[in-house]
PDB file of C-alpha atoms and ligand atoms in Angstrom:
ATOM      1  CA  MET I   2      -0.160   0.074  -0.002  1.00 78.00           C
ATOM      2  CA  ARG I   3       3.273   2.520   0.664  1.00 96.00           C
ATOM      3  CA  ARG I   4       5.639   2.775  -1.968  1.00 96.00           C
ATOM      4  CA  TYR I   5       9.331   2.329   0.026  1.00 98.00           C
ATOM      5  CA  LEU I   6      11.270   5.206  -0.024  1.00 98.00           C
ATOM      6  CA  VAL I   7      15.121   4.844  -0.146  1.00 98.00           C
ATOM      7  CA  ALA I   8      16.040   7.986   0.408  1.00 98.00           C
ATOM      8  CA  GLY I   9      20.352   9.442   0.420  1.00 98.00           C
ATOM      9  CA  ASN I  10      21.271  11.729   2.832  1.00 98.00           C
ATOM     10  CA  TRP I  11      25.111  12.699   1.918  1.00 98.00           C
ATOM     11  CA  LYS I  12      25.599  14.969   4.730  1.00 98.00           C
ATOM     12  CA  MET I  13      28.764  16.979   4.195  1.00 98.00           C
ATOM     13  CA  ASN I  14      30.457  15.184   1.324  1.00 98.00           C
ATOM     14  CA  MET I  15      30.491  14.602  -2.272  1.00 98.00           C
ATOM     15  CA  GLY I  16      31.238  18.390  -3.966  1.00 98.00           C
ATOM     16  CA  PRO I  17      30.414  18.382  -7.565  1.00 98.00           C
ATOM     17  CA  SER I  18      32.676  16.155  -9.145  1.00 98.00           C
ATOM     18  CA  ALA I  19      32.984  13.074  -7.008  1.00 98.00           C
ATOM     19  CA  GLY I  20      28.731  14.507  -6.235  1.00 98.00           C
ATOM     20  CA  ARG I  21      27.819  13.396 -10.221  1.00 97.00           C
ATOM     21  CA  GLU I  22      30.173  10.305 -10.198  1.00 97.00           C
ATOM     22  CA  LEU I  23      28.790   9.047  -7.349  1.00 98.00           C
ATOM     23  CA  ALA I  24      25.229   9.826  -8.790  1.00 97.00           C
ATOM     24  CA  ALA I  25      26.168   8.497 -12.350  1.00 96.00           C
ATOM     25  CA  GLY I  26      27.380   5.495 -10.218  1.00 97.00           C
ATOM     26  CA  LEU I  27      23.738   5.088  -9.512  1.00 97.00           C
ATOM     27  CA  GLN I  28      21.661   5.449 -12.871  1.00 95.00           C
ATOM     28  CA  GLU I  29      23.860   2.976 -14.182  1.00 94.00           C
ATOM     29  CA  LEU I  30      23.448  -0.059 -11.443  1.00 96.00           C
ATOM     30  CA  LEU I  31      19.353   0.895 -11.303  1.00 95.00           C
ATOM     31  CA  GLN I  32      19.299   1.661 -15.240  1.00 90.00           C
ATOM     32  CA  GLY I  33      16.154  -0.265 -16.717  1.00 89.00           C
ATOM     33  CA  ARG I  34      14.939  -1.884 -13.195  1.00 92.00           C
ATOM     34  CA  GLN I  35      11.366  -0.915 -12.521  1.00 92.00           C
ATOM     35  CA  LEU I  36      11.395  -0.150  -9.106  1.00 96.00           C
ATOM     36  CA  ARG I  37       8.762  -0.957  -6.530  1.00 96.00           C
ATOM     37  CA  GLY I  38       9.669   2.433  -4.727  1.00 97.00           C
ATOM     38  CA  ASP I  39      10.851   5.329  -5.188  1.00 97.00           C
ATOM     39  CA  VAL I  40      14.722   6.406  -4.783  1.00 97.00           C
ATOM     40  CA  LEU I  41      16.300   9.475  -3.808  1.00 97.00           C
ATOM     41  CA  VAL I  42      19.989  10.983  -2.850  1.00 98.00           C
ATOM     42  CA  CYS I  43      19.405  14.181  -1.030  1.00 98.00           C
ATOM     43  CA  PRO I  44      23.814  15.664  -2.297  1.00 98.00           C
ATOM     44  CA  PRO I  45      25.035  19.414  -0.228  1.00 98.00           C
ATOM     45  CA  TYR I  46      23.626  22.445  -2.188  1.00 98.00           C
ATOM     46  CA  VAL I  47      27.120  23.369  -4.188  1.00 98.00           C
ATOM     47  CA  THR I  48      26.315  20.112  -5.535  1.00 98.00           C
ATOM     48  CA  ILE I  49      22.376  19.458  -6.792  1.00 98.00           C
ATOM     49  CA  PRO I  50      23.293  20.989 -10.139  1.00 97.00           C
ATOM     50  CA  ALA I  51      25.906  18.699 -10.702  1.00 97.00           C
ATOM     51  CA  VAL I  52      23.398  15.444  -9.789  1.00 97.00           C
ATOM     52  CA  GLY I  53      20.501  16.718 -11.247  1.00 96.00           C
ATOM     53  CA  GLU I  54      22.697  16.463 -14.463  1.00 94.00           C
ATOM     54  CA  VAL I  55      22.731  12.965 -13.896  1.00 92.00           C
ATOM     55  CA  ALA I  56      20.056  12.533 -11.894  1.00 87.00           C
ATOM     56  CA  LYS I  57      16.186  12.702 -14.196  1.00 79.00           C
ATOM     57  CA  GLY I  58      13.907  10.971 -11.711  1.00 74.00           C
ATOM     58  CA  GLU I  59      14.496   8.038 -13.553  1.00 82.00           C
ATOM     59  CA  PRO I  60      14.547   6.651 -11.592  1.00 90.00           C
ATOM     60  CA  VAL I  61      17.107   8.361  -8.541  1.00 95.00           C
ATOM     61  CA  LEU I  62      15.068  11.738  -7.770  1.00 96.00           C
ATOM     62  CA  LEU I  63      16.672  15.479  -5.719  1.00 97.00           C
ATOM     63  CA  GLY I  64      16.203  16.375  -2.464  1.00 98.00           C
ATOM     64  CA  ALA I  65      17.899  18.526  -0.384  1.00 98.00           C
ATOM     65  CA  GLN I  66      19.040  18.277   3.179  1.00 98.00           C
ATOM     66  CA  ASN I  67      17.911  21.234   4.735  1.00 98.00           C
ATOM     67  CA  CYS I  68      16.256  24.609   3.403  1.00 98.00           C
ATOM     68  CA  SER I  69      15.723  28.341   5.108  1.00 98.00           C
ATOM     69  CA  ASP I  70      12.883  29.047   6.961  1.00 98.00           C
ATOM     70  CA  GLN I  71      12.617  32.653   4.867  1.00 98.00           C
ATOM     71  CA  GLU I  72      11.009  33.882   2.301  1.00 97.00           C
ATOM     72  CA  LYS I  73      14.139  35.148   0.740  1.00 97.00           C
ATOM     73  CA  GLY I  74      16.278  38.698   1.091  1.00 98.00           C
ATOM     74  CA  ALA I  75      18.540  39.407   4.237  1.00 98.00           C
ATOM     75  CA  TYR I  76      19.563  36.450   5.412  1.00 98.00           C
ATOM     76  CA  THR I  77      23.411  35.537   4.602  1.00 98.00           C
ATOM     77  CA  GLY I  78      24.276  32.199   4.386  1.00 97.00           C
ATOM     78  CA  GLN I  79      20.341  30.703   3.816  1.00 98.00           C
ATOM     79  CA  VAL I  80      19.395  29.187   0.647  1.00 98.00           C
ATOM     80  CA  SER I  81      15.254  29.051   0.306  1.00 98.00           C
ATOM     81  CA  VAL I  82      12.731  26.755  -0.602  1.00 98.00           C
ATOM     82  CA  ASP I  83      12.380  28.315  -4.091  1.00 98.00           C
ATOM     83  CA  MET I  84      16.016  28.168  -4.793  1.00 98.00           C
ATOM     84  CA  LEU I  85      15.712  24.695  -4.326  1.00 98.00           C
ATOM     85  CA  LYS I  86      12.815  23.648  -6.206  1.00 98.00           C
ATOM     86  CA  GLU I  87      14.214  26.114  -9.233  1.00 98.00           C
ATOM     87  CA  ALA I  88      17.677  23.741  -9.504  1.00 97.00           C
ATOM     88  CA  GLY I  89      15.216  20.235  -9.689  1.00 96.00           C
ATOM     89  CA  VAL I  90      14.717  19.644  -6.244  1.00 98.00           C
ATOM     90  CA  GLN I  91      11.484  17.751  -4.783  1.00 97.00           C
ATOM     91  CA  TYR I  92      11.883  16.502  -1.247  1.00 98.00           C
ATOM     92  CA  VAL I  93      13.447  18.587   1.058  1.00 98.00           C
ATOM     93  CA  ILE I  94      15.167  17.260   5.119  1.00 98.00           C
ATOM     94  CA  VAL I  95      13.914  19.225   7.911  1.00 98.00           C
ATOM     95  CA  ALA I  96      14.644  18.943  11.718  1.00 98.00           C
ATOM     96  CA  HIS I  97      17.466  16.176  11.192  1.00 98.00           C
ATOM     97  CA  SER I  98      19.530  15.565  14.541  1.00 97.00           C
ATOM     98  CA  GLU I  99      22.594  16.919  13.589  1.00 97.00           C
ATOM     99  CA  ARG I 100      20.685  20.374  13.042  1.00 98.00           C
ATOM    100  CA  ARG I 101      19.322  19.805  16.041  1.00 97.00           C
ATOM    101  CA  GLU I 102      22.333  19.583  17.891  1.00 96.00           C
ATOM    102  CA  TYR I 103      24.250  22.127  15.925  1.00 97.00           C
ATOM    103  CA  GLN I 104      22.492  24.575  14.414  1.00 97.00           C
ATOM    104  CA  LYS I 105      20.137  24.679  17.679  1.00 98.00           C
ATOM    105  CA  GLU I 106      16.937  23.485  15.574  1.00 98.00           C
ATOM    106  CA  THR I 107      13.869  24.602  16.884  1.00 98.00           C
ATOM    107  CA  ASP I 108       9.845  23.610  16.481  1.00 98.00           C
ATOM    108  CA  ASP I 109       9.524  27.041  14.849  1.00 98.00           C
ATOM    109  CA  MET I 110      12.036  26.752  12.882  1.00 98.00           C
ATOM    110  CA  PHE I 111      10.376  23.002  11.878  1.00 98.00           C
ATOM    111  CA  VAL I 112       6.962  24.650  10.907  1.00 98.00           C
ATOM    112  CA  ALA I 113       8.699  27.310   8.789  1.00 98.00           C
ATOM    113  CA  LYS I 114      10.374  25.248   7.133  1.00 98.00           C
ATOM    114  CA  ILE I 115       7.637  22.808   6.435  1.00 98.00           C
ATOM    115  CA  ASN I 116       5.190  24.774   5.368  1.00 98.00           C
ATOM    116  CA  ARG I 117       7.610  26.702   3.060  1.00 98.00           C
ATOM    117  CA  ILE I 118       8.604  23.277   1.062  1.00 98.00           C
ATOM    118  CA  HIS I 119       4.716  22.060   1.262  1.00 98.00           C
ATOM    119  CA  GLU I 120       3.758  25.328   0.129  1.00 98.00           C
ATOM    120  CA  ALA I 121       6.040  25.833  -2.598  1.00 98.00           C
ATOM    121  CA  GLY I 122       4.745  22.217  -4.169  1.00 98.00           C
ATOM    122  CA  LEU I 123       7.764  20.261  -2.539  1.00 98.00           C
ATOM    123  CA  LYS I 124       7.735  17.049  -0.820  1.00 98.00           C
ATOM    124  CA  ALA I 125       9.374  17.306   3.227  1.00 98.00           C
ATOM    125  CA  ILE I 126      11.043  14.531   5.364  1.00 99.00           C
ATOM    126  CA  PHE I 127      10.912  15.534   9.043  1.00 98.00           C
ATOM    127  CA  CYS I 128      13.094  13.633  10.604  1.00 98.00           C
ATOM    128  CA  PHE I 129      12.382  13.120  14.942  1.00 98.00           C
ATOM    129  CA  GLY I 130      13.790  10.480  17.326  1.00 97.00           C
ATOM    130  CA  GLU I 131      15.361   9.904  20.846  1.00 97.00           C
ATOM    131  CA  VAL I 132      19.017  10.219  21.929  1.00 95.00           C
ATOM    132  CA  LEU I 133      20.937   7.670  23.755  1.00 93.00           C
ATOM    133  CA  GLY I 134      20.140   8.576  27.459  1.00 94.00           C
ATOM    134  CA  GLU I 135      16.211   8.927  26.495  1.00 95.00           C
ATOM    135  CA  ARG I 136      16.421   5.248  25.102  1.00 94.00           C
ATOM    136  CA  LYS I 137      18.357   3.666  28.902  1.00 92.00           C
ATOM    137  CA  ASP I 138      15.709   6.428  30.708  1.00 95.00           C
ATOM    138  CA  GLY I 139      12.617   4.807  28.754  1.00 95.00           C
ATOM    139  CA  ARG I 140      11.501   7.630  27.993  1.00 97.00           C
ATOM    140  CA  ALA I 141      12.106   6.792  23.488  1.00 97.00           C
ATOM    141  CA  GLU I 142       7.839   7.088  22.749  1.00 98.00           C
ATOM    142  CA  GLU I 143       7.490  10.193  25.130  1.00 98.00           C
ATOM    143  CA  VAL I 144      10.227  11.780  23.150  1.00 98.00           C
ATOM    144  CA  VAL I 145       9.102  10.710  19.815  1.00 98.00           C
ATOM    145  CA  ARG I 146       5.524  12.161  21.234  1.00 98.00           C
ATOM    146  CA  LYS I 147       6.986  15.366  22.376  1.00 98.00           C
ATOM    147  CA  GLN I 148       8.492  15.753  18.759  1.00 98.00           C
ATOM    148  CA  LEU I 149       5.939  15.018  16.815  1.00 98.00           C
ATOM    149  CA  GLU I 150       3.389  17.225  18.430  1.00 98.00           C
ATOM    150  CA  GLY I 151       5.560  20.374  18.338  1.00 98.00           C
ATOM    151  CA  VAL I 152       5.303  20.044  15.044  1.00 98.00           C
ATOM    152  CA  LEU I 153       2.471  17.976  13.044  1.00 98.00           C
ATOM    153  CA  PRO I 154      -0.036  19.609  14.221  1.00 98.00           C
ATOM    154  CA  ARG I 155       0.874  23.225  13.298  1.00 98.00           C
ATOM    155  CA  LEU I 156       1.600  21.947   9.638  1.00 98.00           C
ATOM    156  CA  GLU I 157      -0.860  23.760   7.133  1.00 97.00           C
ATOM    157  CA  PHE I 158      -1.013  22.184   4.209  1.00 97.00           C
ATOM    158  CA  ALA I 159       0.203  18.397   5.224  1.00 98.00           C
ATOM    159  CA  ASN I 160      -0.863  15.696   3.891  1.00 98.00           C
ATOM    160  CA  ALA I 161       0.071  11.602   3.361  1.00 97.00           C
ATOM    161  CA  TYR I 162       1.530  12.578  -0.262  1.00 97.00           C
ATOM    162  CA  ASN I 163       4.448  15.420   0.375  1.00 98.00           C
ATOM    163  CA  THR I 164       5.040  14.614   4.141  1.00 98.00           C
ATOM    164  CA  VAL I 165       7.288  11.548   5.194  1.00 98.00           C
ATOM    165  CA  LEU I 166       8.823  11.245   8.804  1.00 98.00           C
ATOM    166  CA  ALA I 167      11.878   9.556   9.273  1.00 98.00           C
ATOM    167  CA  TYR I 168      12.397   8.050  12.918  1.00 98.00           C
ATOM    168  CA  GLU I 169      16.462   8.231  13.386  1.00 96.00           C
ATOM    169  CA  PRO I 170      17.385   7.431  16.794  1.00 95.00           C
ATOM    170  CA  VAL I 171      20.068   9.448  17.954  1.00 94.00           C
ATOM    171  CA  TRP I 172      22.341   6.916  18.921  1.00 93.00           C
ATOM    172  CA  ALA I 173      22.307   4.877  16.140  1.00 92.00           C
ATOM    173  CA  ILE I 174      23.447   7.779  13.123  1.00 89.00           C
ATOM    174  CA  GLY I 175      26.898   6.999  12.373  1.00 87.00           C
ATOM    175  CA  THR I 176      27.895   4.759  14.881  1.00 89.00           C
ATOM    176  CA  GLY I 177      27.220   0.826  13.283  1.00 85.00           C
ATOM    177  CA  GLU I 178      24.641   0.354  16.283  1.00 85.00           C
ATOM    178  CA  THR I 179      21.224  -0.789  14.271  1.00 88.00           C
ATOM    179  CA  ALA I 180      17.764   0.077  16.255  1.00 90.00           C
ATOM    180  CA  SER I 181      17.143  -3.997  16.261  1.00 94.00           C
ATOM    181  CA  PRO I 182      13.922  -4.983  14.164  1.00 95.00           C
ATOM    182  CA  GLU I 183      12.232  -5.032  17.162  1.00 96.00           C
ATOM    183  CA  GLN I 184      13.183  -1.713  18.560  1.00 95.00           C
ATOM    184  CA  ALA I 185      12.424  -0.577  15.138  1.00 96.00           C
ATOM    185  CA  GLN I 186       8.658  -1.876  14.614  1.00 98.00           C
ATOM    186  CA  GLU I 187       8.094  -0.529  17.378  1.00 97.00           C
ATOM    187  CA  ILE I 188       8.045   3.231  17.708  1.00 98.00           C
ATOM    188  CA  HIS I 189       6.727   2.574  13.915  1.00 98.00           C
ATOM    189  CA  ALA I 190       3.928   1.844  15.152  1.00 98.00           C
ATOM    190  CA  PHE I 191       4.050   4.281  17.906  1.00 98.00           C
ATOM    191  CA  SER I 192       4.697   6.845  15.868  1.00 98.00           C
ATOM    192  CA  ARG I 193       1.615   6.459  13.273  1.00 98.00           C
ATOM    193  CA  LYS I 194      -0.398   5.728  16.884  1.00 98.00           C
ATOM    194  CA  VAL I 195       0.777   9.464  17.265  1.00 98.00           C
ATOM    195  CA  VAL I 196      -0.186  10.078  13.531  1.00 98.00           C
ATOM    196  CA  VAL I 197      -3.601   8.521  13.238  1.00 98.00           C
ATOM    197  CA  GLU I 198      -4.487  10.935  16.645  1.00 98.00           C
ATOM    198  CA  ILE I 199      -3.566  14.028  15.364  1.00 98.00           C
ATOM    199  CA  MET I 200      -4.220  13.642  11.422  1.00 98.00           C
ATOM    200  CA  GLY I 201      -6.610  11.193  11.148  1.00 98.00           C
ATOM    201  CA  GLN I 202      -6.228   7.546  10.855  1.00 98.00           C
ATOM    202  CA  GLU I 203      -6.359   7.733   6.982  1.00 97.00           C
ATOM    203  CA  VAL I 204      -3.503  10.489   6.450  1.00 98.00           C
ATOM    204  CA  ALA I 205      -1.816   7.481   8.914  1.00 98.00           C
ATOM    205  CA  ASP I 206      -2.223   5.143   6.655  1.00 98.00           C
ATOM    206  CA  TYR I 207      -0.563   6.349   3.638  1.00 98.00           C
ATOM    207  CA  MET I 208       1.985   8.069   5.132  1.00 98.00           C
ATOM    208  CA  ARG I 209       5.956   6.712   4.945  1.00 98.00           C
ATOM    209  CA  ILE I 210       7.648   6.001   7.993  1.00 98.00           C
ATOM    210  CA  LEU I 211      11.145   5.496   7.064  1.00 98.00           C
ATOM    211  CA  TYR I 212      13.696   4.313   9.413  1.00 97.00           C
ATOM    212  CA  GLY I 213      17.057   5.707   9.506  1.00 96.00           C
ATOM    213  CA  GLY I 214      20.582   4.553  12.087  1.00 95.00           C
ATOM    214  CA  SER I 215      23.258   2.558  10.439  1.00 92.00           C
ATOM    215  CA  CYS I 216      20.894   0.719   7.805  1.00 95.00           C
ATOM    216  CA  LYS I 217      22.985  -1.114   5.558  1.00 95.00           C
ATOM    217  CA  PRO I 218      22.524  -3.417   2.647  1.00 97.00           C
ATOM    218  CA  GLY I 219      23.110  -6.649   5.244  1.00 96.00           C
ATOM    219  CA  ASN I 220      19.430  -5.468   7.519  1.00 96.00           C
ATOM    220  CA  ALA I 221      17.686  -2.838   5.020  1.00 97.00           C
ATOM    221  CA  ARG I 222      15.929  -5.761   3.925  1.00 97.00           C
ATOM    222  CA  GLU I 223      14.474  -6.831   7.612  1.00 97.00           C
ATOM    223  CA  LEU I 224      14.102  -3.475   8.488  1.00 97.00           C
ATOM    224  CA  ILE I 225      12.096  -2.245   5.115  1.00 97.00           C
ATOM    225  CA  GLY I 226      10.305  -5.084   5.817  1.00 97.00           C
ATOM    226  CA  LEU I 227       8.882  -4.322   9.402  1.00 97.00           C
ATOM    227  CA  PRO I 228       4.837  -3.323   8.955  1.00 97.00           C
ATOM    228  CA  ASP I 229       5.822   0.005  10.048  1.00 98.00           C
ATOM    229  CA  VAL I 230       8.923   0.732   7.938  1.00 98.00           C
ATOM    230  CA  ASP I 231       8.046   2.154   4.746  1.00 98.00           C
ATOM    231  CA  GLY I 232      12.178   2.416   3.931  1.00 98.00           C
ATOM    232  CA  GLY I 233      15.217   4.170   5.007  1.00 98.00           C
ATOM    233  CA  LEU I 234      17.080   8.141   5.416  1.00 98.00           C
ATOM    234  CA  ILE I 235      20.831   6.523   4.793  1.00 98.00           C
ATOM    235  CA  GLY I 236      24.091   7.728   5.157  1.00 97.00           C
ATOM    236  CA  GLY I 237      27.500   6.474   5.091  1.00 97.00           C
ATOM    237  CA  ALA I 238      25.988   3.909   2.879  1.00 98.00           C
ATOM    238  CA  ALA I 239      24.729   6.911   0.870  1.00 98.00           C
ATOM    239  CA  LEU I 240      28.536   7.277  -0.403  1.00 98.00           C
ATOM    240  CA  LYS I 241      29.325   4.117  -2.021  1.00 98.00           C
ATOM    241  CA  ALA I 242      26.668   3.086  -5.420  1.00 98.00           C
ATOM    242  CA  ALA I 243      27.505  -0.586  -5.064  1.00 98.00           C
ATOM    243  CA  ASP I 244      25.956  -0.103  -1.233  1.00 98.00           C
ATOM    244  CA  PHE I 245      23.078   1.962  -1.451  1.00 98.00           C
ATOM    245  CA  VAL I 246      21.975   0.217  -4.687  1.00 98.00           C
ATOM    246  CA  GLY I 247      22.596  -2.753  -2.450  1.00 98.00           C
ATOM    247  CA  ILE I 248      19.904  -1.443   0.766  1.00 98.00           C
ATOM    248  CA  ILE I 249      17.525  -0.915  -2.586  1.00 98.00           C
ATOM    249  CA  GLU I 250      18.128  -4.860  -3.563  1.00 98.00           C
ATOM    250  CA  GLY I 251      17.044  -4.833   0.433  1.00 98.00           C
ATOM    251  CA  ALA I 252      13.811  -3.180   0.074  1.00 98.00           C
ATOM    252  CA  GLU I 253      13.108  -4.280  -3.027  1.00 97.00           C
ATOM    253  CA  ALA I 254      13.653  -8.140  -1.601  1.00 97.00           C
ATOM    254  CA  SER I 255      11.408  -6.813   1.309  1.00 96.00           C
ATOM    255  CA  GLN I 256       8.354  -6.220  -0.873  1.00 91.00           C
ATOM    256  CA  ALA I 257       8.038  -9.087  -3.023  1.00 84.00           C
TER     257      ALA I 257
HETATM  258  P1  LIG Q 421      23.995   7.277   8.666  1.00 58.77           P
HETATM  259  O1  LIG Q 421      22.577   8.250   9.173  1.00 58.77           O
HETATM  260  O2  LIG Q 421      23.415   5.614   7.805  1.00 58.77           O
HETATM  261  O3  LIG Q 421      24.485   7.263   8.443  1.00 58.77           O
HETATM  262  O4  LIG Q 421      23.911   6.024  10.008  1.00 58.77           O
HETATM  263  C1  LIG Q 421      21.494   8.248   8.760  1.00 58.77           C
HETATM  264  C2  LIG Q 421      21.791  10.061   9.092  1.00 58.77           C
HETATM  265  O5  LIG Q 421      22.099  10.474   9.956  1.00 58.77           O
HETATM  266  O6  LIG Q 421      20.614   9.749   8.258  1.00 58.77           O
END
């Protein structure tokens, strides 16, 4: 019922030439395959045009890792949603834990960004997830609920088509440690329940909830095959074409 989405978050890796090469490698490996889901790469801003030259949505879609919460004007160093749209971007990641932590971004900013993304007709990938201490204290669900409730009810145009959620337990990001299938399914099902409360059953039934945190070819099939996991947000393993394609193959196999 829900098409999977495998999204690569390249973070601060891959300048224009390396990014073009990686995207071309992906296109080559995926050429001619009829995929059951969607594949997305999110390069750094400066690399977006180079990747856009080779990834034209067949099948690799183009995304961004961030956007400004403002429309335009005197905001030095920021990039607007309209600029991203002009560059061919279709999805924008919002609220990644690294931005929550290092840029001290807040719910108010996430709401403003996602509303702008939706207004421009693009799709948002909204990230959430607990840190290790919160999980150890038995507070994972409480934290996840707070992060979802802090943003979702305030979105003006959100629906299951333009909004994707990404559960990323912070303790699993870049650490090689992955949530167990039980841990992932538990939080994904819980998150969907919170979405039912906020947005209703139908939206929750169709909304994709990705898992992120040390997802790799060896665990993708099992994770993405879980009932409430609808794809992956991939960091490290998205930087090598063969690994990223291995994850896509895992997603395909999980839906077969
Ligand atoms: P990772 O990162 O796959 O390297 O753990 C995931 C993410 O931060 O989106």
